[in-house]
Tab-separated table of C-alpha atoms and ligand atoms in Angstrom:
chain	number	residue	atom	x	y	z
A	1	MET	CA	-14.263	24.345	-5.466
A	2	ASN	CA	-13.695	22.087	-2.470
A	3	LYS	CA	-12.670	23.412	0.934
A	4	VAL	CA	-9.986	21.031	2.129
A	5	GLY	CA	-8.023	20.726	5.371
A	6	PHE	CA	-4.759	18.802	4.922
A	7	ILE	CA	-2.863	17.429	7.935
A	8	GLY	CA	0.722	16.196	7.445
A	9	VAL	CA	2.539	17.879	4.564
A	10	GLY	CA	5.754	15.833	4.376
A	11	THR	CA	7.336	13.931	1.481
A	12	MET	CA	3.982	12.747	0.080
A	13	GLY	CA	1.515	15.132	1.707
A	14	CYS	CA	3.166	18.299	0.369
A	15	PRO	CA	2.958	17.401	-3.352
A	16	MET	CA	-0.527	15.928	-2.824
A	17	ALA	CA	-1.718	19.153	-1.169
A	18	ALA	CA	-0.018	21.131	-3.972
A	19	ASN	CA	-2.047	19.205	-6.551
A	20	ILE	CA	-5.293	19.892	-4.683
A	21	LEU	CA	-4.446	23.605	-4.767
A	22	SER	CA	-3.303	23.673	-8.383
A	23	LYS	CA	-6.626	22.113	-9.470
A	24	GLY	CA	-8.450	25.153	-8.107
A	25	ASN	CA	-9.416	24.090	-4.569
A	26	ASP	CA	-9.153	25.986	-1.308
A	27	LEU	CA	-6.708	24.430	1.157
A	28	ASN	CA	-5.850	24.870	4.832
A	29	PHE	CA	-2.893	22.857	6.087
A	30	TYR	CA	-1.634	21.872	9.521
A	31	ASP	CA	1.697	20.262	10.411
A	32	PRO	CA	3.448	21.432	13.588
A	33	TYR	CA	6.731	19.904	12.406
A	34	VAL	CA	6.480	21.195	8.827
A	35	GLN	CA	9.660	21.720	6.815
A	36	GLU	CA	9.989	25.363	5.821
A	37	ASP	CA	10.341	24.638	2.076
A	38	ASN	CA	7.104	22.602	2.116
A	39	ARG	CA	5.328	25.356	4.043
A	40	SER	CA	6.443	28.102	1.651
A	41	LYS	CA	5.625	25.985	-1.407
A	42	LEU	CA	2.013	25.551	-0.257
A	43	LEU	CA	1.728	29.189	0.855
A	44	ASN	CA	2.931	30.286	-2.604
A	45	LEU	CA	0.225	28.158	-4.206
A	46	GLY	CA	-2.404	29.932	-2.091
A	47	GLY	CA	-2.692	27.504	0.844
A	48	LYS	CA	-3.341	28.751	4.372
A	49	TYR	CA	-1.070	27.520	7.168
A	50	CYS	CA	-2.939	26.776	10.413
A	51	THR	CA	-1.438	26.421	13.861
A	52	SER	CA	-4.195	24.234	15.301
A	53	ILE	CA	-6.624	21.552	14.158
A	54	LYS	CA	-9.480	23.819	15.302
A	55	GLU	CA	-8.287	26.571	12.953
A	56	LEU	CA	-7.772	24.070	10.126
A	57	LEU	CA	-11.262	22.589	10.483
A	58	ASN	CA	-13.149	25.926	10.475
A	59	ASP	CA	-15.376	25.747	7.333
A	60	ARG	CA	-13.929	22.648	5.677
A	61	ASP	CA	-15.897	20.087	3.616
A	62	PHE	CA	-13.040	17.560	3.586
A	63	VAL	CA	-10.199	16.752	5.969
A	64	ILE	CA	-7.259	14.631	4.805
A	65	THR	CA	-4.499	13.134	6.951
A	66	MET	CA	-1.186	11.966	5.453
A	67	LEU	CA	0.858	10.944	8.478
A	68	PRO	CA	3.688	8.497	9.136
A	69	ASN	CA	1.847	5.880	11.229
A	70	GLY	CA	-1.306	4.825	13.086
A	71	ASN	CA	-0.296	6.483	16.367
A	72	ASN	CA	0.082	9.854	14.609
A	73	VAL	CA	-3.368	9.387	13.061
A	74	LYS	CA	-4.900	8.499	16.453
A	75	GLU	CA	-3.244	11.534	18.035
A	76	VAL	CA	-4.695	13.833	15.356
A	77	CYS	CA	-8.142	12.228	15.668
A	78	PHE	CA	-8.464	11.598	19.420
A	79	GLY	CA	-5.880	13.929	21.026
A	80	ASP	CA	-6.939	16.718	23.405
A	81	ASN	CA	-7.135	19.211	20.518
A	82	GLY	CA	-7.848	16.557	17.879
A	83	LEU	CA	-10.524	16.322	15.195
A	84	LEU	CA	-13.123	14.551	17.310
A	85	LYS	CA	-12.834	17.123	20.124
A	86	GLN	CA	-14.049	19.897	17.803
A	87	SER	CA	-17.705	20.943	17.604
A	88	LYS	CA	-17.732	20.917	13.781
A	89	LYS	CA	-18.987	17.559	12.466
A	90	ASP	CA	-20.190	18.255	8.897
A	91	TYR	CA	-17.203	17.135	6.839
A	92	ASN	CA	-15.798	14.003	5.206
A	93	TYR	CA	-12.629	12.632	6.765
A	94	ILE	CA	-10.143	10.789	4.525
A	95	ASP	CA	-7.081	9.124	6.051
A	96	MET	CA	-4.493	8.545	3.311
A	97	SER	CA	-1.699	7.298	5.614
A	98	THR	CA	-0.577	3.674	5.474
A	99	ILE	CA	-1.747	2.163	8.760
A	100	LEU	CA	-2.961	-1.166	10.170
A	101	PRO	CA	-6.411	-1.990	8.717
A	102	ALA	CA	-7.683	-2.782	12.247
A	103	ASP	CA	-6.762	0.802	13.201
A	104	SER	CA	-8.629	2.186	10.159
A	105	ILE	CA	-11.686	0.190	11.232
A	106	SER	CA	-11.563	1.226	14.906
A	107	ILE	CA	-10.928	4.898	14.062
A	108	ASN	CA	-13.888	4.812	11.662
A	109	LYS	CA	-16.158	3.509	14.457
A	110	GLU	CA	-15.369	6.607	16.524
A	111	PHE	CA	-16.099	8.939	13.579
A	112	GLU	CA	-19.288	7.005	12.806
A	113	SER	CA	-20.451	7.498	16.388
A	114	GLN	CA	-20.219	11.254	15.783
A	115	ASN	CA	-21.952	10.984	12.370
A	116	ILE	CA	-18.813	11.937	10.440
A	117	LYS	CA	-18.128	9.982	7.237
A	118	MET	CA	-14.662	8.484	7.199
A	119	PHE	CA	-12.736	6.729	4.425
A	120	ASP	CA	-9.340	5.039	4.441
A	121	ALA	CA	-7.574	5.901	1.172
A	122	PRO	CA	-3.872	4.979	1.315
A	123	VAL	CA	-1.769	5.520	-1.762
A	124	ALA	CA	0.459	3.221	-3.792
A	125	ARG	CA	3.335	4.243	-6.089
A	126	LEU	CA	6.148	6.694	-5.400
A	127	VAL	CA	6.857	10.324	-4.590
A	128	ASN	CA	7.222	11.244	-8.287
A	129	ASN	CA	3.627	10.029	-8.739
A	130	ALA	CA	2.565	12.233	-5.817
A	131	ILE	CA	4.210	15.159	-7.642
A	132	ASP	CA	2.644	14.274	-11.033
A	133	GLY	CA	-0.785	13.512	-9.529
A	134	THR	CA	-0.619	9.924	-10.785
A	135	LEU	CA	-0.961	8.008	-7.527
A	136	LEU	CA	-2.961	4.799	-7.200
A	137	ILE	CA	-5.478	5.493	-4.419
A	138	LEU	CA	-7.160	2.536	-2.682
A	139	VAL	CA	-10.413	3.482	-1.007
A	140	GLY	CA	-12.357	1.808	1.810
A	141	GLY	CA	-15.670	3.114	3.166
A	142	ASP	CA	-19.338	3.618	2.322
A	143	LYS	CA	-19.766	2.801	-1.384
A	144	ASN	CA	-22.834	5.056	-1.653
A	145	LYS	CA	-20.696	8.042	-0.627
A	146	PHE	CA	-17.647	7.171	-2.739
A	147	ASP	CA	-18.680	9.679	-5.430
A	148	THR	CA	-18.561	12.455	-2.806
A	149	ILE	CA	-14.803	12.082	-2.378
A	150	LYS	CA	-13.725	10.647	-5.763
A	151	PRO	CA	-13.313	13.988	-7.644
A	152	LEU	CA	-11.118	15.335	-4.832
A	153	LEU	CA	-8.991	12.179	-4.809
A	154	GLU	CA	-8.647	12.453	-8.592
A	155	THR	CA	-6.738	15.709	-8.123
A	156	MET	CA	-3.986	13.560	-6.549
A	157	GLY	CA	-4.263	10.234	-8.359
A	158	SER	CA	-4.792	8.868	-11.854
A	159	ASP	CA	-6.324	5.652	-10.503
A	160	VAL	CA	-8.846	5.946	-7.688
A	161	VAL	CA	-10.199	2.499	-6.886
A	162	TYR	CA	-13.026	1.554	-4.521
A	163	CYS	CA	-11.929	-1.587	-2.611
A	164	GLY	CA	-14.803	-2.235	-0.155
A	165	ASN	CA	-15.980	-1.334	3.361
A	166	ASN	CA	-13.941	0.680	5.871
A	167	GLY	CA	-10.485	-0.842	6.261
A	168	SER	CA	-10.470	-2.333	2.731
A	169	GLY	CA	-8.238	0.423	1.297
A	170	SER	CA	-5.727	-0.181	4.090
A	171	LYS	CA	-5.957	-3.954	3.587
A	172	MET	CA	-5.326	-3.690	-0.166
A	173	LYS	CA	-2.400	-1.346	0.451
A	174	ILE	CA	-0.758	-3.757	2.950
A	175	ILE	CA	-1.339	-6.681	0.560
A	176	ASN	CA	0.305	-4.781	-2.298
A	177	ASN	CA	3.217	-3.777	-0.087
A	178	TYR	CA	3.722	-7.316	1.224
A	179	MET	CA	4.227	-8.605	-2.282
A	180	SER	CA	6.391	-5.752	-3.529
A	181	ILE	CA	8.518	-5.466	-0.377
A	182	VAL	CA	9.249	-9.202	-0.201
A	183	SER	CA	9.933	-9.435	-3.924
A	184	ASN	CA	12.371	-6.523	-3.577
A	185	ILE	CA	14.560	-8.801	-1.425
A	186	VAL	CA	14.334	-11.808	-3.734
A	187	THR	CA	15.225	-9.463	-6.620
A	188	ALA	CA	18.252	-8.149	-4.701
A	189	GLU	CA	19.355	-11.693	-3.759
A	190	THR	CA	18.960	-12.862	-7.363
A	191	LEU	CA	21.030	-10.014	-8.790
A	192	THR	CA	23.722	-10.609	-6.143
A	193	LEU	CA	23.836	-14.230	-7.300
A	194	VAL	CA	24.200	-12.971	-10.886
A	195	GLU	CA	27.094	-10.651	-10.009
A	196	LYS	CA	28.878	-13.408	-8.078
A	197	SER	CA	28.386	-15.866	-10.969
A	198	GLY	CA	30.275	-13.632	-13.378
A	199	ILE	CA	27.330	-13.525	-15.799
A	200	ASP	CA	26.814	-10.087	-17.331
A	201	LEU	CA	24.218	-8.220	-15.241
A	202	ASP	CA	22.513	-6.565	-18.230
A	203	LEU	CA	22.220	-9.891	-20.013
A	204	ALA	CA	20.764	-11.541	-16.888
A	205	ILE	CA	18.215	-8.748	-16.399
A	206	LYS	CA	17.216	-8.984	-20.061
A	207	LEU	CA	16.674	-12.736	-19.740
A	208	LEU	CA	14.953	-12.608	-16.334
A	209	THR	CA	12.388	-10.142	-17.630
A	210	THR	CA	11.246	-12.663	-20.258
A	211	THR	CA	10.271	-15.377	-17.730
A	212	ALA	CA	7.922	-15.770	-14.758
A	213	ALA	CA	10.896	-14.698	-12.596
A	214	GLY	CA	10.856	-11.126	-13.834
A	215	LYS	CA	7.402	-10.823	-15.377
A	216	GLY	CA	5.780	-12.070	-12.186
A	217	HIS	CA	3.623	-15.108	-11.530
A	218	LEU	CA	0.454	-13.036	-11.705
A	219	ASN	CA	1.311	-12.149	-15.312
A	220	VAL	CA	2.632	-15.487	-16.466
A	221	SER	CA	1.964	-18.773	-14.671
A	222	TYR	CA	-1.099	-18.244	-12.428
A	223	PRO	CA	-3.549	-17.087	-15.147
A	224	MET	CA	-2.686	-20.150	-17.274
A	225	LYS	CA	-3.007	-22.701	-14.483
A	226	VAL	CA	-4.254	-22.398	-10.909
A	227	LEU	CA	-6.514	-19.382	-11.565
A	228	LYS	CA	-8.197	-21.512	-14.248
A	229	ASN	CA	-8.566	-24.352	-11.709
A	230	ASP	CA	-5.988	-26.397	-13.603
A	231	VAL	CA	-3.254	-27.751	-11.348
A	232	SER	CA	-2.244	-30.666	-13.525
A	233	ALA	CA	1.504	-30.649	-13.750
A	234	GLY	CA	3.216	-28.420	-16.214
A	235	PHE	CA	6.177	-27.835	-13.931
A	236	LYS	CA	5.877	-30.110	-10.878
A	237	ASN	CA	6.363	-28.839	-7.315
A	238	THR	CA	8.927	-31.563	-6.721
A	239	LEU	CA	11.008	-30.218	-9.627
A	240	ALA	CA	10.654	-26.668	-8.308
A	241	LEU	CA	11.940	-27.974	-4.960
A	242	LYS	CA	14.891	-29.650	-6.704
A	243	ASP	CA	15.746	-26.414	-8.560
A	244	LEU	CA	15.430	-24.274	-5.440
A	245	ARG	CA	17.837	-26.676	-3.701
A	246	LEU	CA	20.269	-26.170	-6.615
A	247	ALA	CA	20.058	-22.390	-6.262
A	248	LEU	CA	20.582	-22.561	-2.479
A	249	ALA	CA	23.556	-24.901	-2.977
A	250	GLN	CA	25.041	-22.438	-5.481
A	251	GLY	CA	24.424	-19.595	-3.025
A	252	SER	CA	26.176	-21.572	-0.314
A	253	ILE	CA	29.215	-22.231	-2.591
A	254	ASP	CA	29.290	-18.501	-3.476
A	255	GLY	CA	28.893	-17.476	0.194
A	256	ILE	CA	25.615	-15.631	-0.452
A	257	ASP	CA	22.821	-15.862	2.111
A	258	LEU	CA	19.650	-16.503	0.108
A	259	ASN	CA	17.267	-15.853	2.988
A	260	THR	CA	14.110	-15.572	0.894
A	261	GLY	CA	14.883	-18.906	-0.773
A	262	LYS	CA	15.598	-20.517	2.616
A	263	SER	CA	12.198	-19.385	3.816
A	264	ALA	CA	10.376	-20.422	0.609
A	265	ILE	CA	11.916	-23.912	0.584
A	266	LYS	CA	10.043	-24.763	3.794
A	267	SER	CA	6.727	-24.575	1.935
A	268	TYR	CA	7.995	-26.640	-1.007
A	269	GLU	CA	9.393	-29.280	1.384
A	270	GLU	CA	6.071	-29.496	3.222
A	271	ALA	CA	4.162	-29.796	-0.064
A	272	ASP	CA	6.589	-32.480	-1.241
A	273	LYS	CA	5.353	-34.741	1.560
A	274	THR	CA	1.767	-34.507	0.298
A	275	ASN	CA	-0.121	-35.160	-2.920
A	276	TYR	CA	0.893	-31.648	-4.032
A	277	LYS	CA	4.308	-33.126	-4.870
A	278	ASP	CA	3.369	-33.934	-8.461
A	279	LEU	CA	0.978	-31.038	-9.079
A	280	ASP	CA	1.801	-27.871	-10.973
A	281	TRP	CA	3.937	-25.373	-9.025
A	282	THR	CA	1.105	-22.796	-9.149
A	283	SER	CA	-0.884	-25.243	-6.946
A	284	MET	CA	1.169	-23.766	-4.082
A	285	PHE	CA	-1.623	-21.167	-3.983
A	286	ASN	CA	-4.061	-23.965	-3.044
A	287	PHE	CA	-1.510	-25.558	-0.692
A	288	ILE	CA	-1.075	-22.316	1.269
A	289	LYS	CA	-4.852	-21.735	1.351
A	290	GLU	CA	-5.400	-25.316	2.598
A	291	LYS	CA	-2.867	-24.793	5.383
A	292	ASN	CA	-4.833	-21.702	6.414
A	293	ASN	CA	-8.190	-23.504	6.369
A	294	LEU	CA	-9.462	-21.534	3.390
A	295	ILE	CA	-10.217	-24.659	1.366
B	301	NAD	P1	6.867	12.068	6.043
B	301	NAD	O1	7.483	11.674	7.340
B	301	NAD	O2	7.760	12.631	4.984
B	301	NAD	O3	5.696	13.114	6.288
B	301	NAD	C1	4.800	13.023	7.356
B	301	NAD	C2	4.431	14.415	7.803
B	301	NAD	O4	3.504	14.291	8.889
B	301	NAD	C3	5.621	15.227	8.313
B	301	NAD	O5	5.661	16.495	7.674
B	301	NAD	C4	5.347	15.374	9.809
B	301	NAD	O6	5.801	16.622	10.322
B	301	NAD	C5	3.838	15.289	9.839
B	301	NAD	N1	3.306	14.916	11.151
B	301	NAD	C6	3.747	13.955	12.001
B	301	NAD	N2	2.964	13.929	13.099
B	301	NAD	C7	2.023	14.893	12.935
B	301	NAD	C8	0.945	15.342	13.729
B	301	NAD	N3	0.686	14.786	14.915
B	301	NAD	N4	0.171	16.333	13.244
B	301	NAD	C9	0.404	16.879	12.034
B	301	NAD	N5	1.431	16.507	11.242
B	301	NAD	C10	2.238	15.525	11.694
B	301	NAD	O7	6.112	10.764	5.497
B	301	NAD	P2	5.621	10.456	3.989
B	301	NAD	O8	6.734	9.802	3.226
B	301	NAD	O9	4.941	11.654	3.447
B	301	NAD	O10	4.547	9.296	4.279
B	301	NAD	C11	3.250	9.566	4.751
B	301	NAD	C12	2.446	8.281	4.657
B	301	NAD	O11	2.387	7.857	3.288
B	301	NAD	C13	3.063	7.114	5.450
B	301	NAD	O12	2.035	6.403	6.078
B	301	NAD	C14	3.770	6.303	4.371
B	301	NAD	O13	3.877	4.937	4.733
B	301	NAD	C15	2.851	6.519	3.179
B	301	NAD	N6	3.499	6.383	1.845
B	301	NAD	C16	4.733	6.918	1.618
B	301	NAD	C17	5.298	6.784	0.350
B	301	NAD	C18	6.667	7.365	0.045
B	301	NAD	O14	7.226	7.035	-1.016
B	301	NAD	N7	7.201	8.255	0.894
B	301	NAD	C19	4.608	6.118	-0.684
B	301	NAD	C20	3.334	5.617	-0.423
B	301	NAD	C21	2.788	5.761	0.849
């Protein structure tokens, strides 16, 4: 049985703390702004509500934070009554909030200076996964100590993945979110274009999910080409540029602002002025890396 202190029991933290409790662990929780239904849910499961970080920390082996942003995490760590102001130092600290990787790294340095092991372990997936205990948990920190925290994290997630040194969990989380948050907009723009075109939405979705558009480039085009170091043209960049221009022209006729497409076309237009013009469209991976001095 682990003795856990959980700080921040909101939308995600409450079901995560509930899963820790329901798997037979002992849990203290602290959240000065806690919603009453979350508080009573955790009390009913046997959790102990604490009114200070000092009280929460008491005899804990693990402390977890699940807070909205980096400033909240810093306040809990460095504030006047925060974690690092307490005399107790023999615990593992796991921050599961989504924060800037640079913040994860700098916060870790402070914990390291007090000989407290810290990990960043933000979560991917949605609130229903927090409830079911099927989160994807991305861990950064000392690899040799990963096994110390893994069983506890497995009470909350079905996939607990070590990503690298401190900050790596936060980096992987931001990378995942960048792709999914941007592709959310291109998905919304695409389906708006469908509705305006008069094509049946269900039919369009069925078709889109059979191509790279809906299956995703990481499933379809990249593994066959650029990730195999083959950028010989299947579908040339210059043709992709032509087709993107067609879509933007259609959007303009339909009065739909295709902002993601307008941003993406800049890269295709730049590539079209170079020898990337006649290479496979997946070579845009190399083009972007080249622009950023990575090759
Ligand atoms: P939330 O706002 O619902 O919950 C945050 C909790 O932290 C609240 O109960 C709040 O009272 C508490 N809190 C704020 N400041 C505090 C402090 N100083 N001390 C103690 N408690 C404090 O947020 P959430 O949706 O649970 O998200 C938490 C983190 O998880 C965020 O970083 C978010 O980006 C990330 N996340 C959220 C989701 C989601 O679907 N909601 C999914 C993945 C990751």
